[in-house]
Coordinates of C-alpha atoms and ligand atoms in Angstrom, one line a residue:
M1 CA -11.6 -9.5 13.1
T2 CA -8.2 -8.8 14.7
D3 CA -7.9 -5.2 15.7
L4 CA -6.0 -3.4 13.0
I5 CA -3.7 -1.4 15.2
T6 CA -2.2 -3.3 18.1
E7 CA 1.3 -3.2 19.6
D8 CA 2.9 -6.3 18.0
R9 CA 1.8 -6.4 14.4
R10 CA 4.1 -7.8 11.7
V11 CA 3.1 -5.8 8.6
L12 CA 4.2 -6.1 5.0
V13 CA 3.1 -3.3 2.6
F14 CA 3.2 -3.9 -1.2
S15 CA 3.1 -1.1 -3.7
A16 CA 3.4 -1.1 -7.5
H17 CA 5.3 2.2 -7.5
A18 CA 7.5 4.5 -5.4
A19 CA 4.9 6.6 -3.5
D20 CA 1.7 4.5 -3.4
F21 CA 2.3 3.1 0.1
C22 CA 2.7 6.6 1.5
S23 CA -0.1 8.4 -0.3
R24 CA -2.7 5.7 0.5
A25 CA -1.5 4.2 3.8
G26 CA 1.2 6.5 5.2
G27 CA -0.8 7.6 8.2
T28 CA -1.8 4.0 9.1
I29 CA 1.8 2.8 8.7
A30 CA 2.9 5.6 11.1
R31 CA 0.3 4.5 13.6
L32 CA 1.3 0.8 13.3
V33 CA 4.9 1.8 13.9
D34 CA 4.0 4.0 16.9
A35 CA 2.1 1.2 18.4
G36 CA 5.2 -1.0 18.4
G37 CA 4.6 -2.9 15.2
S38 CA 7.2 -3.9 12.7
V39 CA 6.4 -2.5 9.2
H40 CA 8.4 -3.4 6.0
I41 CA 7.5 -2.0 2.6
H42 CA 8.2 -3.7 -0.7
D43 CA 7.8 -1.4 -3.7
M44 CA 7.6 -3.6 -6.8
S45 CA 9.0 -0.9 -9.0
F46 CA 10.4 2.7 -8.7
G47 CA 7.5 4.0 -10.8
E48 CA 10.2 5.2 -13.1
K49 CA 8.1 5.5 -16.2
C50 CA 4.5 6.1 -15.2
E51 CA 4.8 7.9 -11.8
S52 CA 7.8 10.2 -12.0
P53 CA 6.3 13.2 -13.9
A54 CA 8.6 15.9 -12.6
L55 CA 11.7 14.0 -13.8
W56 CA 10.2 13.3 -17.3
A57 CA 9.3 17.0 -17.5
Q58 CA 13.0 18.0 -17.4
Q59 CA 14.7 18.8 -20.7
P60 CA 16.2 16.4 -21.4
P61 CA 14.8 13.9 -18.9
P62 CA 17.4 11.9 -16.9
A63 CA 18.4 8.4 -18.0
I64 CA 16.1 5.7 -16.6
E65 CA 18.8 4.4 -14.2
Q66 CA 19.2 7.9 -12.8
I67 CA 15.4 8.2 -12.3
K68 CA 15.5 4.9 -10.4
E69 CA 18.3 6.2 -8.2
I70 CA 16.4 9.5 -7.4
R71 CA 13.1 7.6 -6.7
G72 CA 15.0 5.1 -4.5
R73 CA 16.3 8.0 -2.4
E74 CA 12.9 9.6 -2.2
M75 CA 11.1 6.4 -1.1
S76 CA 13.7 5.6 1.5
A77 CA 13.3 9.1 3.0
A78 CA 9.5 8.8 3.0
A79 CA 9.6 5.4 4.7
A80 CA 12.1 6.6 7.3
T81 CA 9.8 9.5 8.2
L82 CA 7.0 7.0 8.9
G83 CA 9.4 4.7 10.9
A84 CA 9.2 1.8 8.4
T85 CA 11.8 0.0 6.4
I86 CA 11.6 -0.3 2.6
D87 CA 13.2 -2.0 -0.4
C88 CA 12.4 -2.0 -4.1
L89 CA 12.1 -5.3 -6.0
D90 CA 12.9 -3.3 -9.2
W91 CA 10.5 -5.4 -11.4
G92 CA 9.8 -2.5 -13.8
D93 CA 6.6 -0.5 -14.4
S94 CA 4.3 0.2 -17.3
P95 CA 3.8 -2.6 -17.5
L96 CA 4.6 -4.3 -14.2
I97 CA 4.6 -8.1 -14.8
V98 CA 4.8 -10.6 -12.0
D99 CA 5.8 -13.8 -13.7
A100 CA 6.1 -17.3 -12.2
D101 CA 9.7 -16.7 -10.9
R102 CA 8.6 -13.4 -9.2
Q103 CA 5.6 -15.1 -7.7
Q104 CA 8.0 -17.6 -6.1
Q105 CA 10.1 -14.7 -4.8
L106 CA 7.0 -13.2 -3.3
L107 CA 6.1 -16.4 -1.6
E108 CA 9.5 -16.6 -0.1
L109 CA 9.2 -13.0 1.2
F110 CA 5.9 -13.9 2.9
R111 CA 7.4 -17.0 4.5
A112 CA 10.6 -15.2 5.6
F113 CA 8.8 -12.3 7.2
Q114 CA 5.7 -14.1 8.4
P115 CA 3.4 -11.1 8.3
D116 CA 0.1 -11.1 10.2
L117 CA -1.2 -8.1 8.2
V118 CA -0.6 -7.2 4.6
L119 CA -1.5 -3.8 3.0
T120 CA -1.7 -3.4 -0.8
H121 CA -3.7 -1.8 -3.6
W122 CA -7.5 -2.2 -4.1
K123 CA -7.9 -5.4 -6.1
D124 CA -10.0 -3.8 -8.8
D125 CA -8.0 -0.6 -9.4
I126 CA -8.8 -1.1 -13.0
L127 CA -7.5 2.2 -14.3
H128 CA -4.0 1.4 -13.4
P129 CA -3.1 -2.2 -14.5
D130 CA 0.2 -2.1 -12.5
H131 CA -1.7 -1.7 -9.3
M132 CA -4.0 -4.6 -10.2
E133 CA -1.0 -6.8 -11.1
C134 CA 0.6 -6.0 -7.7
T135 CA -2.6 -7.0 -5.8
R136 CA -3.2 -10.1 -7.9
A137 CA 0.3 -11.4 -7.1
V138 CA 0.0 -10.5 -3.4
I139 CA -3.3 -12.3 -3.0
W140 CA -1.8 -15.3 -4.8
A141 CA 1.1 -15.4 -2.3
S142 CA -1.3 -15.0 0.6
R143 CA -3.2 -18.1 -0.5
Y144 CA -0.2 -20.3 -0.9
C145 CA 2.1 -19.2 1.9
F146 CA 0.4 -21.5 4.4
R147 CA 0.3 -24.6 2.2
P148 CA 2.8 -27.4 2.8
G149 CA 4.8 -29.3 0.1
L150 CA 5.6 -26.3 -2.1
D151 CA 9.1 -26.0 -3.5
I152 CA 10.1 -23.1 -1.2
E153 CA 13.0 -22.9 1.2
S154 CA 11.1 -21.4 4.2
P155 CA 8.4 -23.4 6.0
P156 CA 4.7 -22.4 5.6
C157 CA 3.4 -19.5 7.6
P158 CA -0.2 -18.5 8.4
S159 CA -2.2 -16.5 5.8
P160 CA -2.2 -12.9 6.9
Q161 CA -5.1 -10.5 7.2
L162 CA -5.3 -8.6 3.8
V163 CA -6.4 -4.9 3.9
L164 CA -6.6 -3.0 0.6
Y165 CA -6.0 0.7 0.2
E166 CA -7.2 3.5 -2.0
T167 CA -7.4 3.5 -5.8
T168 CA -5.6 6.0 -8.1
L169 CA -6.9 9.4 -6.9
G170 CA -10.3 10.3 -8.2
T171 CA -11.1 6.9 -9.6
A172 CA -12.8 5.2 -6.6
P173 CA -16.3 5.4 -8.1
V174 CA -15.2 3.8 -11.4
A175 CA -13.1 1.1 -9.6
R176 CA -16.0 0.4 -7.2
F177 CA -13.8 1.1 -4.1
L178 CA -16.3 1.1 -1.3
P179 CA -14.4 1.4 2.1
N180 CA -15.4 -0.7 5.0
L181 CA -12.6 0.3 7.3
F182 CA -11.4 3.7 8.4
V183 CA -8.3 4.6 10.4
D184 CA -8.1 8.0 12.2
I185 CA -4.8 9.5 11.1
S186 CA -5.4 13.0 12.5
Q187 CA -2.5 12.7 14.9
V188 CA 0.0 11.7 12.3
Q189 CA -1.3 13.7 9.3
Q190 CA 1.6 16.1 9.5
R191 CA 4.1 13.3 9.5
K192 CA 2.4 11.7 6.5
A193 CA 2.6 15.1 4.7
E194 CA 6.3 15.4 5.5
A195 CA 6.9 11.9 4.1
L196 CA 5.0 12.7 0.9
G197 CA 7.1 15.8 0.6
H198 CA 10.1 13.6 0.1
L199 CA 8.6 12.1 -3.0
A200 CA 9.3 15.2 -5.1
A201 CA 9.2 13.5 -8.5
Q202 CA 5.4 13.5 -7.9
P203 CA 4.6 17.1 -7.0
G204 CA 1.4 17.9 -5.1
L205 CA 0.9 14.6 -3.4
A206 CA 0.8 16.0 0.1
E207 CA -1.9 18.6 -0.8
R208 CA -4.1 16.2 -2.8
Y209 CA -4.0 13.4 -0.3
E210 CA -4.7 15.8 2.6
T211 CA -7.9 16.7 0.7
L212 CA -8.8 13.0 0.3
A213 CA -8.1 12.3 4.0
A214 CA -10.3 15.2 5.0
Y215 CA -13.1 13.8 2.9
R216 CA -12.7 10.2 4.1
A217 CA -12.9 11.7 7.7
F218 CA -16.5 12.9 6.9
E219 CA -17.4 9.3 5.9
A220 CA -15.7 8.0 9.0
Q221 CA -17.7 10.4 11.2
S222 CA -21.0 9.6 9.5
T223 CA -20.7 5.8 9.1
A224 CA -18.1 4.5 11.6
W225 CA -18.9 6.6 14.7
M226 CA -15.6 8.4 14.6
Q227 CA -16.7 11.8 15.8
G228 CA -13.9 14.3 16.0
C229 CA -11.9 12.6 13.3
Q230 CA -10.2 15.2 11.1
Y231 CA -8.3 13.0 8.7
A232 CA -8.8 9.4 7.8
E233 CA -7.5 6.7 5.5
A234 CA -10.0 4.3 4.0
F235 CA -9.6 0.6 3.3
V236 CA -11.4 -2.5 2.2
R237 CA -10.8 -5.6 4.4
L238 CA -10.6 -8.5 1.9
G239 CA -13.2 -11.1 2.6
T240 CA -15.8 -8.9 4.3
E241 CA -16.5 -7.0 1.1
A242 CA -17.3 -10.2 -0.7
A243 CA -19.5 -11.5 2.1
G244 CA -21.7 -8.4 2.1
F245 CA -21.5 -4.8 3.3
D246 CA -22.3 -4.9 7.0
G247 CA -21.3 -1.3 7.8
P248 CA -17.8 0.2 8.2
A249 CA -15.5 -0.2 11.1
G250 CA -13.2 2.4 12.4
F251 CA -10.1 2.8 14.5
G252 CA -10.0 6.0 16.5
P253 CA -7.0 7.9 17.9
Ligands
ZN1 ZN1 1.1 3.7 -8.5

């Protein structure tokens, strides 16, 4: 397997909603950027309906277009804190539907950017259908981006490494998310917390995901020989999980 964090990685990150990239993979994104990689994030929606609770709690709640505008500013500030670029495809949430036209758009995004690493949701994040729809579409694009003869403007590009991040918080046992890759984010944990702080429509993300990162660090210490790791993000490398669990790998500081 290619080392996850090397200096010249071209990385695309796909999230169903505004904050998913940051809460699950913000530390790893910061490390990839610090190593000299180029990281671009595509949020498929603003999470305007299902993941903007603080705005819906207002009386009266803002109009949907206003919510999108606020979330757009939040996600841009979070991505900038990590050193990545971001855009929102604005495909709507609850439900997020990636139809045939949008699949073609995704394929074009892959071929235009030519990523060698793609991060997205766990493929069986069954308790949030939007997350599963995002990953289904991303895996689809990753399996057609290298094929010739398709009706796409850009030429084929190699299929990237696919690495899948955490499920909706607290649902990992139900969704059978069993990490086989840990990244030590101790050095960038503060930056991740600052980025999450920008996503104010979802209060408490920084605190809750710090707790998760501290727990994943115990697993990294115990199973991936990452002694001294205080905070970790956990992933599944697609492919290896299907072939059998051969012990987790880790990327230290
Ligand atoms: Zn989400």
